[in-house]
Amino acid sequence: VWARGGGGGGLAPPIRTRTPASSRNLVLSEEELFNPTIECCKWLLLFRHFDRCDALLAAAEPFFRKKFKSQNKNRKNALRFLRSVSKMRAGLAREALDDIQAACLGAPHSNVVWNHFFRCAKAAGVLGSQQVQNFLTKVGQDERAGDHAVMAAAHTSAENDDHNLAIHQYNQLWQRNPKLVQLSMGVAEIQQAVSMAEEDSLEAQKLAAAKAFSGFWHLTHYGASAGFGPAEVYNAARAFHQFGLMHYAQALYNKCLDKVAEASDQGGQWWRLEMMAAHNLVALYLSAGAEELAEDVKNKFKLC
């Protein structure tokens, strides 16, 4: 309304502007600003607006750099992690690696951060490089890293097909924390067994059989220690699938889907695991030429 009606005919009072003192009431605190910033970045990544996400993260980071904030370091790590994810999705693996290395130094106890570190290093083609080895050594000197730094070094050895070193490193961890490492230990030993099975000598064949037995022992105990839940059955299926043991993998993927259905009936949220298991089962059936079975799974779980 721009003018008053009625007999007075006077103009409406001018719009008041806020004074600097009153404007301070509009400024969000760090606590209020952080979560909306993170959520906005997630949506920008979802719709592939990588440049806008980077710009928002660059603008936000100085605000969370203040020394007097007790939770500031965790928030800064979260921003760096998101920026690394943005760079990876934009195909900038080396730039993503720089950010995730900083996040690893800030949160060396986080499995999520380490998993992304390996994706970045692998995409950048430097997973087996001296650069990565030096970085892992540096992080390993941080007492906060605990077993995670040793686990990271063991994963690197396994990715570089240095199975002996990987198994040695996993074995160090297994003696201290069996639940943490049994899945990885089992996979590494099965990998070594598959590699040895290609050799012609009888001794190599015997050693390959022993390694395979040990690997499956670790996988079994990994599942048992966690109660053979949907995630444990899925991981075991992936291990069998990876090494070409399709009959076992197929049975375990179906078992995983059954367990997901049971857990969902009890209020569990397993839709992502269900989609991964169904997708892998379709790929397995297609590789075996069982197109009708693959189509049945696609229709049942509404896969594209």
CSV table of C-alpha atoms in Angstrom, one decimal:
chain,number,residue,atom,x,y,z
A,1,VAL,CA,0.0,0.0,0.0
A,2,TRP,CA,1.6,3.2,-1.1
A,3,ALA,CA,-1.1,5.8,0.0
A,4,ARG,CA,-3.6,6.0,2.7
A,5,GLY,CA,-7.2,6.1,1.8
A,6,GLY,CA,-9.9,8.4,3.3
A,7,GLY,CA,-10.1,12.0,3.8
A,8,GLY,CA,-6.6,12.6,5.1
A,9,GLY,CA,-5.0,11.9,1.8
A,10,GLY,CA,-1.5,11.7,3.4
A,11,LEU,CA,1.3,9.5,2.1
A,12,ALA,CA,2.3,6.3,3.9
A,13,PRO,CA,5.3,6.6,6.1
A,14,PRO,CA,8.6,5.8,4.3
A,15,ILE,CA,10.0,2.3,4.5
A,16,ARG,CA,12.4,2.2,7.4
A,17,THR,CA,15.9,0.8,6.7
A,18,ARG,CA,17.6,-1.2,9.4
A,19,THR,CA,20.4,0.4,11.3
A,20,PRO,CA,23.7,-1.4,11.7
A,21,ALA,CA,22.7,-2.4,15.2
A,22,SER,CA,19.4,-3.9,14.1
A,23,SER,CA,21.1,-5.7,11.1
A,24,ARG,CA,23.3,-7.7,13.5
A,25,ASN,CA,20.1,-9.6,14.5
A,26,LEU,CA,19.9,-10.9,10.9
A,27,VAL,CA,23.4,-12.5,10.9
A,28,LEU,CA,23.3,-16.3,11.4
A,29,SER,CA,25.7,-17.9,13.9
A,30,GLU,CA,28.1,-20.6,12.9
A,31,GLU,CA,25.8,-23.1,14.4
A,32,GLU,CA,22.8,-21.9,12.4
A,33,LEU,CA,24.8,-21.5,9.1
A,34,PHE,CA,26.7,-24.8,9.0
A,35,ASN,CA,23.9,-27.3,8.4
A,36,PRO,CA,22.1,-25.2,5.7
A,37,THR,CA,25.5,-24.8,3.9
A,38,ILE,CA,26.1,-28.5,3.9
A,39,GLU,CA,22.5,-29.3,2.7
A,40,CYS,CA,22.8,-26.7,0.0
A,41,CYS,CA,26.0,-28.2,-1.2
A,42,LYS,CA,24.5,-31.7,-1.3
A,43,TRP,CA,21.7,-30.5,-3.5
A,44,LEU,CA,24.1,-28.7,-5.8
A,45,LEU,CA,26.1,-31.9,-6.2
A,46,LEU,CA,22.9,-33.9,-6.8
A,47,PHE,CA,22.0,-31.6,-9.8
A,48,ARG,CA,25.7,-31.5,-10.9
A,49,HIS,CA,26.2,-27.8,-10.3
A,50,PHE,CA,29.8,-28.4,-9.4
A,51,ASP,CA,31.0,-24.8,-10.0
A,52,ARG,CA,28.3,-23.4,-7.7
A,53,CYS,CA,29.1,-25.9,-5.0
A,54,ASP,CA,32.8,-25.0,-5.2
A,55,ALA,CA,32.0,-21.3,-5.0
A,56,LEU,CA,29.8,-21.8,-2.0
A,57,LEU,CA,32.4,-24.0,-0.2
A,58,ALA,CA,35.1,-21.4,-0.9
A,59,ALA,CA,33.0,-18.6,0.5
A,60,ALA,CA,32.0,-20.7,3.6
A,61,GLU,CA,35.4,-22.0,4.6
A,62,PRO,CA,36.9,-18.7,6.0
A,63,PHE,CA,33.9,-18.3,8.3
A,64,PHE,CA,34.5,-21.7,9.9
A,65,ARG,CA,38.2,-21.1,10.3
A,66,LYS,CA,37.9,-19.1,13.5
A,67,LYS,CA,40.1,-20.4,16.2
A,68,PHE,CA,37.8,-19.9,19.1
A,69,LYS,CA,35.1,-22.3,17.9
A,70,SER,CA,35.5,-25.7,19.6
A,71,GLN,CA,33.8,-27.7,16.7
A,72,ASN,CA,35.5,-25.6,14.0
A,73,LYS,CA,38.0,-28.3,12.9
A,74,ASN,CA,35.3,-30.9,12.3
A,75,ARG,CA,33.3,-28.5,10.3
A,76,LYS,CA,36.2,-27.5,8.2
A,77,ASN,CA,36.9,-31.2,7.5
A,78,ALA,CA,33.3,-31.6,6.4
A,79,LEU,CA,33.6,-28.7,3.9
A,80,ARG,CA,36.9,-30.1,2.5
A,81,PHE,CA,35.3,-33.6,2.2
A,82,LEU,CA,32.4,-32.1,0.2
A,83,ARG,CA,34.7,-30.1,-2.0
A,84,SER,CA,36.7,-33.3,-2.7
A,85,VAL,CA,33.4,-35.1,-3.6
A,86,SER,CA,32.5,-32.2,-5.9
A,87,LYS,CA,35.9,-32.3,-7.6
A,88,MET,CA,35.7,-36.1,-8.1
A,89,ARG,CA,32.2,-35.9,-9.7
A,90,ALA,CA,33.5,-33.2,-12.0
A,91,GLY,CA,36.3,-35.5,-13.1
A,92,LEU,CA,39.1,-33.6,-11.3
A,93,ALA,CA,40.6,-36.5,-9.4
A,94,ARG,CA,44.0,-34.9,-8.6
A,95,GLU,CA,42.4,-31.8,-7.1
A,96,ALA,CA,39.9,-34.0,-5.2
A,97,LEU,CA,42.9,-35.9,-3.8
A,98,ASP,CA,44.4,-32.7,-2.4
A,99,ASP,CA,41.3,-31.9,-0.4
A,100,ILE,CA,40.7,-35.4,0.8
A,101,GLN,CA,44.3,-35.7,2.1
A,102,ALA,CA,43.6,-32.6,4.2
A,103,ALA,CA,40.4,-34.2,5.5
A,104,CYS,CA,42.3,-37.4,6.3
A,105,LEU,CA,44.8,-35.4,8.4
A,106,GLY,CA,41.9,-33.7,10.2
A,107,ALA,CA,39.9,-36.9,10.7
A,108,PRO,CA,42.2,-39.9,10.5
A,109,HIS,CA,39.7,-42.1,12.4
A,110,SER,CA,36.9,-41.8,9.8
A,111,ASN,CA,36.2,-44.8,7.5
A,112,VAL,CA,34.1,-42.6,5.2
A,113,VAL,CA,37.0,-40.2,4.6
A,114,TRP,CA,39.4,-43.1,4.0
A,115,ASN,CA,37.1,-44.8,1.5
A,116,HIS,CA,36.9,-41.6,-0.5
A,117,PHE,CA,40.7,-41.1,-0.3
A,118,PHE,CA,41.2,-44.5,-2.0
A,119,ARG,CA,38.6,-43.6,-4.7
A,120,CYS,CA,40.5,-40.4,-5.4
A,121,ALA,CA,43.9,-41.9,-5.4
A,122,LYS,CA,42.8,-44.7,-7.7
A,123,ALA,CA,41.1,-42.3,-10.1
A,124,ALA,CA,44.2,-40.1,-10.1
A,125,GLY,CA,46.4,-43.0,-10.9
A,126,VAL,CA,48.7,-42.6,-7.9
A,127,LEU,CA,47.5,-45.3,-5.6
A,128,GLY,CA,50.8,-47.2,-5.8
A,129,SER,CA,53.0,-44.1,-5.8
A,130,GLN,CA,55.6,-42.9,-3.4
A,131,GLN,CA,53.5,-39.9,-2.8
A,132,VAL,CA,50.7,-42.0,-1.3
A,133,GLN,CA,53.0,-44.1,0.7
A,134,ASN,CA,54.7,-41.0,2.2
A,135,PHE,CA,51.2,-39.6,3.1
A,136,LEU,CA,50.1,-42.8,4.8
A,137,THR,CA,53.3,-42.9,6.8
A,138,LYS,CA,52.7,-39.3,7.9
A,139,VAL,CA,49.1,-40.0,8.9
A,140,GLY,CA,50.2,-43.2,10.7
A,141,GLN,CA,52.3,-41.0,13.1
A,142,ASP,CA,49.1,-39.4,14.4
A,143,GLU,CA,47.9,-41.3,17.5
A,144,ARG,CA,44.3,-40.4,16.6
A,145,ALA,CA,44.5,-42.6,13.5
A,146,GLY,CA,44.8,-45.8,15.5
A,147,ASP,CA,44.3,-48.8,13.3
A,148,HIS,CA,42.9,-46.8,10.5
A,149,ALA,CA,46.3,-45.8,9.1
A,150,VAL,CA,47.6,-49.3,9.1
A,151,MET,CA,44.3,-50.5,7.4
A,152,ALA,CA,44.8,-47.8,4.8
A,153,ALA,CA,48.4,-49.0,4.1
A,154,ALA,CA,47.2,-52.6,3.9
A,155,HIS,CA,44.4,-51.6,1.4
A,156,THR,CA,47.0,-49.8,-0.7
A,157,SER,CA,49.3,-52.9,-0.8
A,158,ALA,CA,46.3,-55.1,-1.8
A,159,GLU,CA,45.3,-52.7,-4.6
A,160,ASN,CA,48.9,-52.8,-5.9
A,161,ASP,CA,48.7,-56.6,-5.9
A,162,ASP,CA,51.4,-56.9,-3.2
A,163,HIS,CA,49.5,-59.6,-1.5
A,164,ASN,CA,52.3,-60.7,0.9
A,165,LEU,CA,52.7,-57.3,2.3
A,166,ALA,CA,48.9,-56.7,2.5
A,167,ILE,CA,48.4,-59.9,4.4
A,168,HIS,CA,51.3,-59.1,6.8
A,169,GLN,CA,49.7,-55.7,7.5
A,170,TYR,CA,46.2,-57.1,7.9
A,171,ASN,CA,47.6,-59.8,10.2
A,172,GLN,CA,49.1,-57.1,12.4
A,173,LEU,CA,45.6,-55.5,12.7
A,174,TRP,CA,43.8,-58.9,13.1
A,175,GLN,CA,45.8,-59.6,16.2
A,176,ARG,CA,44.7,-56.4,17.8
A,177,ASN,CA,41.2,-55.9,16.3
A,178,PRO,CA,39.8,-59.0,14.6
A,179,LYS,CA,36.4,-57.6,13.8
A,180,LEU,CA,37.9,-54.6,12.0
A,181,VAL,CA,40.0,-56.6,9.6
A,182,GLN,CA,38.6,-60.0,9.0
A,183,LEU,CA,36.7,-59.2,5.8
A,184,SER,CA,39.7,-57.5,4.3
A,185,MET,CA,42.0,-60.3,5.5
A,186,GLY,CA,39.7,-62.9,3.8
A,187,VAL,CA,39.5,-61.0,0.5
A,188,ALA,CA,43.3,-60.5,0.4
A,189,GLU,CA,44.0,-64.2,1.0
A,190,ILE,CA,41.5,-65.3,-1.6
A,191,GLN,CA,43.1,-62.8,-4.0
A,192,GLN,CA,46.5,-64.3,-3.3
A,193,ALA,CA,45.1,-67.8,-3.8
A,194,VAL,CA,43.6,-66.9,-7.2
A,195,SER,CA,47.0,-65.5,-8.3
A,196,MET,CA,48.9,-68.6,-7.1
A,197,ALA,CA,46.4,-71.0,-8.7
A,198,GLU,CA,47.7,-69.8,-12.1
A,199,GLU,CA,51.1,-71.3,-11.5
A,200,ASP,CA,51.8,-74.8,-12.6
A,201,SER,CA,53.9,-76.2,-9.7
A,202,LEU,CA,52.4,-78.5,-7.2
A,203,GLU,CA,53.7,-76.5,-4.3
A,204,ALA,CA,52.0,-73.4,-5.6
A,205,GLN,CA,48.7,-75.2,-6.0
A,206,LYS,CA,49.0,-76.5,-2.4
A,207,LEU,CA,49.8,-73.0,-1.1
A,208,ALA,CA,46.9,-71.6,-3.1
A,209,ALA,CA,44.5,-74.1,-1.6
A,210,ALA,CA,45.7,-73.3,1.9
A,211,LYS,CA,45.3,-69.5,1.3
A,212,ALA,CA,41.8,-70.0,-0.1
A,213,PHE,CA,40.8,-72.0,2.9
A,214,SER,CA,42.2,-69.4,5.3
A,215,GLY,CA,40.5,-66.6,3.3
A,216,PHE,CA,37.1,-68.3,3.5
A,217,TRP,CA,37.7,-69.0,7.2
A,218,HIS,CA,38.1,-65.3,7.8
A,219,LEU,CA,35.0,-64.5,5.7
A,220,THR,CA,33.0,-67.0,7.7
A,221,HIS,CA,34.1,-65.6,11.0
A,222,TYR,CA,33.6,-62.0,9.8
A,223,GLY,CA,29.9,-62.9,9.1
A,224,ALA,CA,29.5,-64.8,12.3
A,225,SER,CA,30.9,-62.0,14.5
A,226,ALA,CA,28.4,-59.6,13.1
A,227,GLY,CA,25.4,-62.0,13.2
A,228,PHE,CA,25.2,-62.6,9.5
A,229,GLY,CA,23.1,-59.5,8.9
A,230,PRO,CA,22.2,-58.2,5.4
A,231,ALA,CA,25.5,-56.2,5.0
A,232,GLU,CA,27.7,-59.1,6.0
A,233,VAL,CA,26.0,-61.5,3.6
A,234,TYR,CA,26.3,-58.9,0.9
A,235,ASN,CA,30.0,-58.4,1.5
A,236,ALA,CA,30.6,-62.2,1.4
A,237,ALA,CA,28.7,-62.4,-1.9
A,238,ARG,CA,30.8,-59.6,-3.4
A,239,ALA,CA,34.0,-61.5,-2.4
A,240,PHE,CA,32.8,-64.7,-4.1
A,241,HIS,CA,31.6,-62.7,-7.1
A,242,GLN,CA,34.9,-60.9,-7.5
A,243,PHE,CA,36.8,-64.1,-7.7
A,244,GLY,CA,34.5,-65.8,-10.1
A,245,LEU,CA,32.8,-68.2,-7.7
A,246,MET,CA,29.4,-67.4,-9.2
A,247,HIS,CA,27.4,-70.3,-7.7
A,248,TYR,CA,28.2,-69.1,-4.2
A,249,ALA,CA,27.8,-65.5,-5.1
A,250,GLN,CA,24.4,-66.0,-6.6
A,251,ALA,CA,23.1,-67.9,-3.5
A,252,LEU,CA,24.5,-65.2,-1.1
A,253,TYR,CA,23.0,-62.3,-3.1
A,254,ASN,CA,19.6,-64.0,-2.9
A,255,LYS,CA,20.1,-64.6,0.8
A,256,CYS,CA,21.0,-60.9,1.2
A,257,LEU,CA,17.8,-59.9,-0.5
A,258,ASP,CA,15.8,-62.2,1.7
A,259,LYS,CA,17.4,-60.7,4.8
A,260,VAL,CA,16.8,-57.2,3.6
A,261,ALA,CA,13.1,-58.1,3.2
A,262,GLU,CA,13.0,-59.5,6.7
A,263,ALA,CA,14.8,-56.4,8.1
A,264,SER,CA,12.5,-54.0,6.2
A,265,ASP,CA,9.4,-55.7,7.7
A,266,GLN,CA,10.8,-54.9,11.1
A,267,GLY,CA,11.3,-51.3,10.2
A,268,GLY,CA,14.9,-51.4,9.0
A,269,GLN,CA,16.1,-49.0,6.2
A,270,TRP,CA,18.0,-51.2,3.7
A,271,TRP,CA,16.8,-49.9,0.3
A,272,ARG,CA,20.3,-48.9,-0.9
A,273,LEU,CA,21.8,-52.3,0.0
A,274,GLU,CA,18.8,-54.0,-1.7
A,275,MET,CA,19.5,-52.1,-4.9
A,276,MET,CA,23.2,-52.9,-4.9
A,277,ALA,CA,22.5,-56.6,-4.3
A,278,ALA,CA,19.8,-56.7,-7.0
A,279,HIS,CA,22.0,-54.9,-9.5
A,280,ASN,CA,25.0,-57.3,-8.9
A,281,LEU,CA,22.7,-60.3,-9.2
A,282,VAL,CA,21.4,-59.0,-12.5
A,283,ALA,CA,25.0,-58.6,-13.7
A,284,LEU,CA,25.9,-62.1,-12.6
A,285,TYR,CA,22.9,-63.6,-14.4
A,286,LEU,CA,23.6,-61.7,-17.6
A,287,SER,CA,27.3,-62.8,-17.5
A,288,ALA,CA,26.1,-66.4,-17.2
A,289,GLY,CA,23.6,-66.0,-20.1
A,290,ALA,CA,20.6,-66.3,-17.8
A,291,GLU,CA,18.7,-63.4,-19.3
A,292,GLU,CA,15.2,-64.5,-18.1
A,293,LEU,CA,16.4,-64.7,-14.5
A,294,ALA,CA,18.1,-61.3,-14.9
A,295,GLU,CA,14.8,-59.8,-16.2
A,296,ASP,CA,12.9,-61.3,-13.3
A,297,VAL,CA,15.2,-59.6,-10.8
A,298,LYS,CA,15.0,-56.3,-12.7
A,299,ASN,CA,11.2,-56.3,-12.7
A,300,LYS,CA,10.9,-57.4,-9.1
A,301,PHE,CA,13.2,-54.6,-7.8
A,302,LYS,CA,12.2,-52.0,-10.5
A,303,LEU,CA,15.7,-51.7,-11.9
A,304,CYS,CA,16.2,-49.7,-15.1
